Short mmCIF file of C-alpha atoms and ligand atoms in Angstrom, two decimals:
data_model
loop_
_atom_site.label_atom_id
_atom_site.label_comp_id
_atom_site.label_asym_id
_atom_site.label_seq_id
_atom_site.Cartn_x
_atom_site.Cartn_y
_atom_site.Cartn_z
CA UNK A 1 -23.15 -18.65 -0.32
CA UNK A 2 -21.47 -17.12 2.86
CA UNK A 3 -20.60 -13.50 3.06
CA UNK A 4 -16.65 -14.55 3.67
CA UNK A 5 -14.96 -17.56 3.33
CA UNK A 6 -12.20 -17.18 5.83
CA UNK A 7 -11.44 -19.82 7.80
CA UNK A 8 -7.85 -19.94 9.88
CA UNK A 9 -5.11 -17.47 10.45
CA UNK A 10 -1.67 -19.31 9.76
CA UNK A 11 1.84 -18.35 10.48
CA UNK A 12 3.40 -17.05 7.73
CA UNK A 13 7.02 -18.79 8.77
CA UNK A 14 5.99 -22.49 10.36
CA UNK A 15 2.61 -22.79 9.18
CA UNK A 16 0.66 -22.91 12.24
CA UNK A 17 -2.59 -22.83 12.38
CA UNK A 18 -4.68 -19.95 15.05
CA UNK A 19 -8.44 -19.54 15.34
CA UNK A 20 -9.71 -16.55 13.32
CA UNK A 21 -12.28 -16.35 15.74
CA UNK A 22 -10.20 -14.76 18.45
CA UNK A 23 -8.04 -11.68 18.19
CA UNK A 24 -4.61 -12.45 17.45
CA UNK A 25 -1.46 -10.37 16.96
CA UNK A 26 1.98 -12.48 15.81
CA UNK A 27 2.58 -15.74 15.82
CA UNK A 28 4.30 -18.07 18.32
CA UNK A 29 7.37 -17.59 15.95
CA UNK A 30 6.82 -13.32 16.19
CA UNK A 31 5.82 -13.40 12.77
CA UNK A 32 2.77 -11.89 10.70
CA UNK A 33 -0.35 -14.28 10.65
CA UNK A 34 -2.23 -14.48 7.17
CA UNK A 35 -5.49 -15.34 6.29
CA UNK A 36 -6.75 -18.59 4.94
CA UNK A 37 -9.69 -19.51 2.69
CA UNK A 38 -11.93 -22.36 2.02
CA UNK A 39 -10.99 -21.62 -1.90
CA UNK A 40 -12.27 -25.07 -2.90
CA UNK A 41 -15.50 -23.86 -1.69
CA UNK A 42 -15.57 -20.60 -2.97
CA UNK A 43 -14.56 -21.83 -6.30
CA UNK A 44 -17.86 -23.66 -6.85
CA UNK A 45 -20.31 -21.03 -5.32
CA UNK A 46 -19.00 -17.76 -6.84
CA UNK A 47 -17.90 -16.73 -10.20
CA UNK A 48 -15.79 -13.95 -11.83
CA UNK A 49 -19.02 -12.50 -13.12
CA UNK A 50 -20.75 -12.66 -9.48
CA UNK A 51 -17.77 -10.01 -9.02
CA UNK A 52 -18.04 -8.17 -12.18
CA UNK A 53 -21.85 -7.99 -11.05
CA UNK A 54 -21.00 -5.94 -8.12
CA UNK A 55 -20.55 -1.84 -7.06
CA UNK A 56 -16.53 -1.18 -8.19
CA UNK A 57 -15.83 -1.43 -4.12
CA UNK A 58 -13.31 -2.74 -2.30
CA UNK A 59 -15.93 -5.13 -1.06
CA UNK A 60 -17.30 -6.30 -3.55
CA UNK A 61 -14.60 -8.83 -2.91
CA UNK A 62 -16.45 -9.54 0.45
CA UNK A 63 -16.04 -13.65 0.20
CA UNK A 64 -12.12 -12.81 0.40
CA UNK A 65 -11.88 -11.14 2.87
CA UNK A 66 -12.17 -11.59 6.62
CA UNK A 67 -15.28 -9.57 8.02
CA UNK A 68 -17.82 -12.47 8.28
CA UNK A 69 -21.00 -10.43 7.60
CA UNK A 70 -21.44 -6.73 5.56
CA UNK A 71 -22.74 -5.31 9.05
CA UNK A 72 -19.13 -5.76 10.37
CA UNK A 73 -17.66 -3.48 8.01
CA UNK A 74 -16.05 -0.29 9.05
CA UNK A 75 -16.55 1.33 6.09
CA UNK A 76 -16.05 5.58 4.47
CA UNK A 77 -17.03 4.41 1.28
CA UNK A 78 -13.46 2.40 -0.32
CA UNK A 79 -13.94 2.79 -4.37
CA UNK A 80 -11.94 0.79 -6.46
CA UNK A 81 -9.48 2.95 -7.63
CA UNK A 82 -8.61 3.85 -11.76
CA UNK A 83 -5.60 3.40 -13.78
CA UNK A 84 -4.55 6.59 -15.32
CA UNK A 85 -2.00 5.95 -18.42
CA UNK A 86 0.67 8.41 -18.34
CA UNK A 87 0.41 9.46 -22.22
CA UNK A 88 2.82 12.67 -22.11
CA UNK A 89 5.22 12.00 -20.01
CA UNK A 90 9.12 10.98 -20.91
CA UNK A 91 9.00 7.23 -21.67
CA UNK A 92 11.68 5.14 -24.07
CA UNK A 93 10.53 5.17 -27.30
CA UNK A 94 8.04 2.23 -29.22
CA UNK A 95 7.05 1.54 -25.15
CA UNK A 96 3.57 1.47 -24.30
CA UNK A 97 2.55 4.23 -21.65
CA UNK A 98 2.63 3.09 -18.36
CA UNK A 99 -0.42 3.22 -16.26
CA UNK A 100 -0.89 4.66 -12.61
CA UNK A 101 -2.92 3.14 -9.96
CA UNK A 102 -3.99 6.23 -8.14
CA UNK A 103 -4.42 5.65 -4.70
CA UNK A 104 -4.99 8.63 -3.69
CA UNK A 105 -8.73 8.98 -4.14
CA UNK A 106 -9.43 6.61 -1.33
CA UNK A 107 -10.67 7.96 1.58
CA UNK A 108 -7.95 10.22 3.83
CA UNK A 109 -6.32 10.31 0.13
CA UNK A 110 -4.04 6.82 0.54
CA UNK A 111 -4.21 3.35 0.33
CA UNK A 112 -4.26 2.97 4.06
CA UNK A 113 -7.54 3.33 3.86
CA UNK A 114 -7.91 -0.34 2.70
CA UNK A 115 -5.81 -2.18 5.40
CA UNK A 116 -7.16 0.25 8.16
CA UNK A 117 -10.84 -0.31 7.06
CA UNK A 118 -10.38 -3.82 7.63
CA UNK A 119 -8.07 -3.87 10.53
CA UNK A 120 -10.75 -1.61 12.53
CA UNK A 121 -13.35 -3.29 11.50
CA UNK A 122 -11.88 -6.48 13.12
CA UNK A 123 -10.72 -5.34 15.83
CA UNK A 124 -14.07 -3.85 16.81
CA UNK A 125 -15.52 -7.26 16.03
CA UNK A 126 -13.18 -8.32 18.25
CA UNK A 127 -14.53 -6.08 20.96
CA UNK A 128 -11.42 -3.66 20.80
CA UNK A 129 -12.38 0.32 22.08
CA UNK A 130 -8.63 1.77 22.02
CA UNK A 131 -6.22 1.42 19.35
CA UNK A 132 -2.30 2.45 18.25
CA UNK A 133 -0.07 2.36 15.36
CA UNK A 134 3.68 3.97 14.95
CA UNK A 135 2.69 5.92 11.85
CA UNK A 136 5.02 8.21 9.20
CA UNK A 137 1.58 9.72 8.50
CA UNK A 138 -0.63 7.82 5.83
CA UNK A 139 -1.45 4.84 7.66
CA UNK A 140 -2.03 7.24 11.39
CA UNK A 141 -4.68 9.32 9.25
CA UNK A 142 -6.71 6.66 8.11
CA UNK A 143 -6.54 4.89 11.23
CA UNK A 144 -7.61 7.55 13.28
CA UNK A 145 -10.86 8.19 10.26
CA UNK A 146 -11.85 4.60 10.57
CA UNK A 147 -11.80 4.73 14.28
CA UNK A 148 -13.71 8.02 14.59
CA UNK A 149 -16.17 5.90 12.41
CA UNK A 150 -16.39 2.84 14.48
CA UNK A 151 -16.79 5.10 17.72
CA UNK A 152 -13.14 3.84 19.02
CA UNK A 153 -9.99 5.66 20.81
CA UNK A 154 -6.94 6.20 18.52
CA UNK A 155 -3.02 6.82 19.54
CA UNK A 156 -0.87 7.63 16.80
CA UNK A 157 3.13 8.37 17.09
CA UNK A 158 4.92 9.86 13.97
CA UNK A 159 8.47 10.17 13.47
CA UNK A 160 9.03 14.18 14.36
CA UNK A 161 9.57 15.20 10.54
CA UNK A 162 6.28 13.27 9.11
CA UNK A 163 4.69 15.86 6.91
CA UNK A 164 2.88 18.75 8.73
CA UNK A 165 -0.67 17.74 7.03
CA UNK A 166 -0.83 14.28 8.29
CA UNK A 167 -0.14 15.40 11.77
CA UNK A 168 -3.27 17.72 11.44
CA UNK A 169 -5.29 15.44 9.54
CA UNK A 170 -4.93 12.56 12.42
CA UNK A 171 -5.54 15.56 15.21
CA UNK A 172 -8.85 16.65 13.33
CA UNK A 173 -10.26 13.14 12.83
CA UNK A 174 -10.09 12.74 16.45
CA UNK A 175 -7.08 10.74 17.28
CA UNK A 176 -4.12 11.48 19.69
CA UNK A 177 -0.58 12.30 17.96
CA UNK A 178 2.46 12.88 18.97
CA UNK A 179 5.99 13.57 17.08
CA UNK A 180 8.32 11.40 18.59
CA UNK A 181 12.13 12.35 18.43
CA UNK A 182 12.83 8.83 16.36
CA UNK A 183 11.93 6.57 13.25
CA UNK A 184 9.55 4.64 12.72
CA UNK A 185 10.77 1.95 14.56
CA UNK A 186 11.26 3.59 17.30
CA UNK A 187 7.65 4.93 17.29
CA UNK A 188 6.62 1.36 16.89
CA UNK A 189 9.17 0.81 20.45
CA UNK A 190 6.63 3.08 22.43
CA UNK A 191 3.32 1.33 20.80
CA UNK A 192 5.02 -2.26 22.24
CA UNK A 193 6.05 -0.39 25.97
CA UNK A 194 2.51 1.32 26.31
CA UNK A 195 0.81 -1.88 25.36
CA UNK A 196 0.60 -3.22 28.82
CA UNK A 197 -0.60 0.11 30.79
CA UNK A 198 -3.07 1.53 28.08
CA UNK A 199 -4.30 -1.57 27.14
CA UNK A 200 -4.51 -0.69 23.08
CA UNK A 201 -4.44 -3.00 20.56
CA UNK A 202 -1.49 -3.09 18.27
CA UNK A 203 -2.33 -2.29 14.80
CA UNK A 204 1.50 -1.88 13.15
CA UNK A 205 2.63 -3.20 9.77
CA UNK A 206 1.82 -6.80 9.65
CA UNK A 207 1.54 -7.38 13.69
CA UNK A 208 -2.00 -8.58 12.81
CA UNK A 209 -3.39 -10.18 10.32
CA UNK A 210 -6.03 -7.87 8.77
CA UNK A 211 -4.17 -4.88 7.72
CA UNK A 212 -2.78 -6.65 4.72
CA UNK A 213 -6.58 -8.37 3.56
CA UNK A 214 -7.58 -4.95 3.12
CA UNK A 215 -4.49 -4.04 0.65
CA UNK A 216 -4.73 -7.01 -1.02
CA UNK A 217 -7.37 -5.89 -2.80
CA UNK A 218 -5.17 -3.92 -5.06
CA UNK A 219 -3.91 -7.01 -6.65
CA UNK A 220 -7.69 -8.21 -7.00
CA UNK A 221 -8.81 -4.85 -8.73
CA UNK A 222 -6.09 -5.22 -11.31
CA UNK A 223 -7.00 -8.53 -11.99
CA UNK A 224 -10.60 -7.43 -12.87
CA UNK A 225 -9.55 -4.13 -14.54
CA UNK A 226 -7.23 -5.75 -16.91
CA UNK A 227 -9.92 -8.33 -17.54
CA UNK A 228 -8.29 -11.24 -15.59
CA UNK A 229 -5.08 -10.81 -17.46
CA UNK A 230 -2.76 -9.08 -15.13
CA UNK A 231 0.04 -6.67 -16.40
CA UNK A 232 3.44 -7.68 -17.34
CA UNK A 233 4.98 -5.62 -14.37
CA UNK A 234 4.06 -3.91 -11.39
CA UNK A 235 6.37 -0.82 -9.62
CA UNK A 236 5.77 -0.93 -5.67
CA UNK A 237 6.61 2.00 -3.61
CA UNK A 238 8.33 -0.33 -0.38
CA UNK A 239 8.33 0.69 2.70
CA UNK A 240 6.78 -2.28 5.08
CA UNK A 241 5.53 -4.21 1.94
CA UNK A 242 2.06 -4.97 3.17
CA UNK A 243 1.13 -3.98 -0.46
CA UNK A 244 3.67 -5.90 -2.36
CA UNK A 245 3.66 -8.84 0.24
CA UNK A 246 -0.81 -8.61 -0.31
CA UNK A 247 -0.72 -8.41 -3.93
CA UNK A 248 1.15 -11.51 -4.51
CA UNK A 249 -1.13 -13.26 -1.80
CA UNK A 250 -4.21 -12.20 -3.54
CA UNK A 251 -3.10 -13.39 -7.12
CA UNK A 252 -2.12 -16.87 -5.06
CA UNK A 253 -5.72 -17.12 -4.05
CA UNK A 254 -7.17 -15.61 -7.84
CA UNK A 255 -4.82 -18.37 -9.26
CA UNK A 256 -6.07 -21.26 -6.75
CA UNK A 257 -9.98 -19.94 -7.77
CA UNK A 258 -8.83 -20.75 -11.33
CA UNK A 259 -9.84 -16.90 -11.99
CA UNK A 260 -6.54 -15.77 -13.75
CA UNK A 261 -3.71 -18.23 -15.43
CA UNK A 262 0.21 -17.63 -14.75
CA UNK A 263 2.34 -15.75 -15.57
CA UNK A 264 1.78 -13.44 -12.83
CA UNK A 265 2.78 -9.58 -12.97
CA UNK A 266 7.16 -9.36 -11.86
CA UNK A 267 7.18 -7.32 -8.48
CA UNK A 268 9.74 -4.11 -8.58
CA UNK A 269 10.25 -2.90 -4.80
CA UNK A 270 11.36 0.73 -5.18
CA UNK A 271 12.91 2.27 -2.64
CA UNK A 272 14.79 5.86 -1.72
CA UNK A 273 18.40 5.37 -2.43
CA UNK A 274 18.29 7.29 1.17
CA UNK A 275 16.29 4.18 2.91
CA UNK A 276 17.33 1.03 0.96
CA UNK A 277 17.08 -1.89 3.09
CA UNK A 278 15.17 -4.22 0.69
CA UNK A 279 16.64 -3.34 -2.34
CA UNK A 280 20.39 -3.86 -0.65
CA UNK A 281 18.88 -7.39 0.16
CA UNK A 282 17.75 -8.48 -2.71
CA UNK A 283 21.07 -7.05 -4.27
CA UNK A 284 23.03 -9.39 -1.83
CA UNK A 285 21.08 -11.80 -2.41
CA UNK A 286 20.17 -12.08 0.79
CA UNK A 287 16.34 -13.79 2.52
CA UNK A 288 15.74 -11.26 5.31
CA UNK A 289 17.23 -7.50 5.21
CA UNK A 290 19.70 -5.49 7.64
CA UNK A 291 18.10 -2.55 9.50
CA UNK A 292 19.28 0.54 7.33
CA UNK A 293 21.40 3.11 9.38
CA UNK A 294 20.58 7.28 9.14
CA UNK A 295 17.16 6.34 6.85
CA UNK A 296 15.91 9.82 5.33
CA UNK A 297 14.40 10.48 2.12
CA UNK A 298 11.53 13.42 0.94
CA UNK A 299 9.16 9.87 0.01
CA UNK A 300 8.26 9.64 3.93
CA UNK A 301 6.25 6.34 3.06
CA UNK A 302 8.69 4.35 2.03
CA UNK A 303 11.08 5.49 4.76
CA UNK A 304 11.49 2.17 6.69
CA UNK A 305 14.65 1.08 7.95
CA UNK A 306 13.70 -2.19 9.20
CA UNK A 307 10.54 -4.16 7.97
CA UNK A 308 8.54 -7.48 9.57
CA UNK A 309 7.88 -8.44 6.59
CA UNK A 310 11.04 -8.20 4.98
CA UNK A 311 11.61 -12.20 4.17
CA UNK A 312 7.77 -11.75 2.80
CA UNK A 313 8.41 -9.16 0.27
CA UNK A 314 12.33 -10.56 -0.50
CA UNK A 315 10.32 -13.94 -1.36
CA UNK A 316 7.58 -12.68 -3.40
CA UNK A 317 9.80 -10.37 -5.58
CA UNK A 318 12.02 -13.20 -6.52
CA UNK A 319 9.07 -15.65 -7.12
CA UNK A 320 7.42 -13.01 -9.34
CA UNK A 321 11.04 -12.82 -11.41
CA UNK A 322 10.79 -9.16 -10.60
CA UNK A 323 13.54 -6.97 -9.22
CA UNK A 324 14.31 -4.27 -6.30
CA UNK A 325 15.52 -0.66 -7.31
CA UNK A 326 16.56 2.38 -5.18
CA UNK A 327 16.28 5.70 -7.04
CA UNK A 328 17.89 9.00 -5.29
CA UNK A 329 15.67 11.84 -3.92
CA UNK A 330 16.48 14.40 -6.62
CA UNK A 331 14.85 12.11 -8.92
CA UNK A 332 11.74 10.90 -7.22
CA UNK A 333 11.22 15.40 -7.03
CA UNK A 334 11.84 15.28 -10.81
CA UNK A 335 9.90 13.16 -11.61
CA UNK A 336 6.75 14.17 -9.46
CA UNK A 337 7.59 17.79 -11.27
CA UNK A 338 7.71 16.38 -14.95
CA UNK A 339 4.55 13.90 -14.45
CA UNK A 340 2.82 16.63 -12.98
CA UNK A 341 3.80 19.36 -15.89
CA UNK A 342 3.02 16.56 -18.40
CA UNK A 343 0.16 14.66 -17.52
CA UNK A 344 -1.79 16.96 -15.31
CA UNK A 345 -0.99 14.08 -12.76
CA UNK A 346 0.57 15.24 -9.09
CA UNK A 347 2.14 12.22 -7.81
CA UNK A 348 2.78 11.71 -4.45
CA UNK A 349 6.64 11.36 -3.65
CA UNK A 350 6.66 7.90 -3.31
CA UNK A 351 4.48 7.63 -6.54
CA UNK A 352 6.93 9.66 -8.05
CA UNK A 353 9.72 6.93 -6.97
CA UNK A 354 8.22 4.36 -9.03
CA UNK A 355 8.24 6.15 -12.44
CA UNK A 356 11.56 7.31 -11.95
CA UNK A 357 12.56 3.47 -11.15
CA UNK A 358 10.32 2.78 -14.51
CA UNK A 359 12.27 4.49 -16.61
CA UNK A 360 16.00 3.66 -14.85
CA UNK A 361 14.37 -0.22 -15.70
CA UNK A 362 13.63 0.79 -19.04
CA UNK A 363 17.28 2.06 -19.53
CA UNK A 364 18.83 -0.65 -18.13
CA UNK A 365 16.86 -3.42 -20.21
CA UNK A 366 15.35 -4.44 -17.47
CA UNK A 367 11.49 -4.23 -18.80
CA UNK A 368 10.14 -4.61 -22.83
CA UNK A 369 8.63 -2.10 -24.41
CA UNK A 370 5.61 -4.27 -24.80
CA UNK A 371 4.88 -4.79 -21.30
CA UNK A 372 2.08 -3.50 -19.49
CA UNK A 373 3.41 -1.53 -16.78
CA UNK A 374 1.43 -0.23 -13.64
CA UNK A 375 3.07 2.40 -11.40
CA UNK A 376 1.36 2.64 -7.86
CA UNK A 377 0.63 6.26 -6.62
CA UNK A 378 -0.45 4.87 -2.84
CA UNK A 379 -1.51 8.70 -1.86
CA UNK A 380 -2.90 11.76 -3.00
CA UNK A 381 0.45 13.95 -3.90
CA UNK A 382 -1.82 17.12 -2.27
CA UNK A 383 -0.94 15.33 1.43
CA UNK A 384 2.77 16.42 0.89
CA UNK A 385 4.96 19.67 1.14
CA UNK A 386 5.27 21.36 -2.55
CA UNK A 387 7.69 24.10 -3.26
CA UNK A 388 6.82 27.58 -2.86
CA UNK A 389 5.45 29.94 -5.52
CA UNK A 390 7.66 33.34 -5.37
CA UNK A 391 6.94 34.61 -8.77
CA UNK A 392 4.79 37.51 -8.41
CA UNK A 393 2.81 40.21 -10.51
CA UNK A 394 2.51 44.37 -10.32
CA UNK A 395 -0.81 45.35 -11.94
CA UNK A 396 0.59 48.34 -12.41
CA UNK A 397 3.39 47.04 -14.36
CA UNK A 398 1.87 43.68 -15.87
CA UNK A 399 3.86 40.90 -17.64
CA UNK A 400 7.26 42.80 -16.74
CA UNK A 401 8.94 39.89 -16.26
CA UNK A 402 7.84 38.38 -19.10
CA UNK A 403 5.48 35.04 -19.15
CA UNK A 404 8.14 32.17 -19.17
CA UNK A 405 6.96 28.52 -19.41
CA UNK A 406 8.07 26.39 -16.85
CA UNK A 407 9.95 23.56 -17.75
CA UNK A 408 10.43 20.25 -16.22
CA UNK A 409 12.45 18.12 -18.05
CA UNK A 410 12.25 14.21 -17.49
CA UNK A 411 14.62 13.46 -14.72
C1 PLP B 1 2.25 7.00 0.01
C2 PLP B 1 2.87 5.71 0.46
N1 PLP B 1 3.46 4.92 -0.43
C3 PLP B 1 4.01 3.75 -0.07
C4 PLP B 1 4.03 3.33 1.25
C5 PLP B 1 4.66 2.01 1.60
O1 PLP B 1 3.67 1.02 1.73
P1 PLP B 1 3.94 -0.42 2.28
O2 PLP B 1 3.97 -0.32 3.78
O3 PLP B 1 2.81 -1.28 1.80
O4 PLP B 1 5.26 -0.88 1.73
C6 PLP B 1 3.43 4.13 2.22
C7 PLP B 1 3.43 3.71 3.62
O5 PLP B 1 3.33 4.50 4.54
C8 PLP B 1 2.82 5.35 1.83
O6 PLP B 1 2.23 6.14 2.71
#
């Protein structure tokens, strides 16, 4: 039994085959390499219950993922993370609750941690000491944790209105940041131009290959949580897709093993109706998606104008039979108020997108009320700006105002 079964990198638009032995960064084609296993192999050396048989870790699915040996691994201790049903909160009635994956308590409170664990951890393999990423926050903090770890030099550039905690959180964990007067794309601009005279390795959405291994194994864990029979739908916060894009890869590879039968879970890319590219895509009808123009929207993850991997996620929502849906900012706040009064649950903005796209799918026919549903909350809703508390007390003259519930209605 090896420790991974990895093999070759391929490109994800011709097919081409690269060495997985060498570090690699796009294809020929400038598109995102995958991974590629020896699943015929695996299949007769490992079983579901070898799995089962292991820590709840994100490596516990070691043989699937690229780090050939456990003393490789870059690791801050990557649980697998629960499923939280949403009993209280506003759903359409006879519809089962829906559950969240909350991805917040992964280390630096996102599921960044899980493509930057394994990115780092190849790229030190790969003899890499200095490394950069165009960042709207998340991703920069958990880079810059995993690289304090692995004893490597860390550049981050954020768009100039990323929330004020990630900032901090990347400058306390060691790593240089700056707030750049642009997007994310145009943070991901001065990562390409400094390439050459800093000599750092590029470790953006999907330009290389590891990033996405590491978030595939959300798709995994939900195969093992929901005993190898995966829910009926799945809501994706979208920004670059390396999620939605890894989930569908993994179930591929879970299906090829013979370790879960079709059908497989329908795909909903949410987006901010304020950065839409994918859903105005998939709308059109189009394969690849238009850069969207003035992107803003209070779910900074998922504010991406222009993805690599845009053909990737287009193609795997459409195989799934799923759907793309934008929801508007007022309601992603809503929503993250009303879970939150509800459920006891504080969802992260772009957590908050996908149950207000849940129940604008429910309205619209779009899911059954007997599907399982899981939302993804990708981070901890603590990492983003709340509103302020003004009400205040005399204890003096107690309970003047009287003690008023607060209400947050479903949005
Ligand atoms: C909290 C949160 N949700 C969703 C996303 C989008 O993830 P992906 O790039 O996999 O589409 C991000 C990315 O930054 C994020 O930080």
């Amino acid at each position: 039994m090896r420790y991974s079964y990895a093999t070759h990198l391929e490109c994800s638009l011709t097919g081409e085959r690269y060495d997985i032995a060498r570090l690699q960064g796009l294809s020929a084609a400038q598109k995102p390499l995958l991974a590629r296993y020896d699943l015929a192999t695996l299949k007769r050396e490992v079983t579901r219950r070898d799995i089962e048989a292991r820590a709840p870790t994100l490596w516990r699915w070691h043989e699937l993922l690229p780090v050939p040996d456990a003393r490789f691994a870059v690791t801050l201790g990557e649980i697998e993370t629960p499923l939280v049903p949403l009993l209280n909160s506003h759903r359409r009635a006879d519809f089962r609750a829906p559950f969240v994956k909350d991805e917040g308590r992964l280390p630096t409170g996102s599921f960044k941690a899980r493509g930057l664990s394994l990115a780092v951890s190849m790229a030190r393999l790969h003899g890499v000491r200095r490394i950069a990423i165009p960042t709207n926050g998340n991703a920069g903090a958990a880079m810059a944790a995993y690289a304090a770890q692995a004893g490597m030099e860390a550049f981050c550039f954020c768009p100039d209105d990323t929330p004020e905690i990630n900032l901090s959180e990347i400058a306390l964990q060691g790593a240089t940041v700056w707030r750049v007067n642009g997007l994310i794309n145009d943070c991901a601009r001065l990562v390409e131009a400094g390439k050459a005279q800093f000599d750092w390795f590029d470790l953006s959405t999907l330009k290389e290959p590891y990033r996405i291994e590491g978030k595939k194994t959300m798709g995994l864990e939900l195969a093992v949580q929901f005993g190898w029979r995966l829910p009926e739908v799945v809501f994706y916060p979208t920004g670059g897709g390396t999620g939605l894009i890894g989930m569908w890869k993994a179930w591929q590879e879970l299906l090829e093993l013979g370790w879960i039968a079709a059908p497989l879970p329908r795909l909903v890319a949410v987006q901010s109706s304020g950065c839409a590219p994918i859903v105005r895509a998939f709308d059109l009808g189009a394969d690849t998606a238009t850069a969207w123009k003035d992107a803003h929207t209070v779910a900074a993850g998922i504010r991406v104008p222009a993805a690599l991997g845009d053909f990737l996620i287009l193609q795997a929502v459409r195989e799934s039979g799923g759907f793309a849906l934008a929801v508007t900012d007022e309601k992603i706040l809503a929503s993250r108020a009303h879970v939150g009064a509800s459920d006891g649950f504080l969802l992260s903005p772009e957590g908050a997108a996908t149950y207000a796209a849940y129940l604008q799918a429910a309205e619209a026919g779009l899911i059954a009320a007997t599907d399982r549903v899981v939302l993804f909350n990708c981070a901890s809703g603590l990492k983003y700006p709340m509103p302020p508390v003004t009400d205040h007390m005399d204890v003096d003259k107690p309970f003047a105002g009287g003690i008023a519930r607060r209400a947050a209605p479903p949005p």
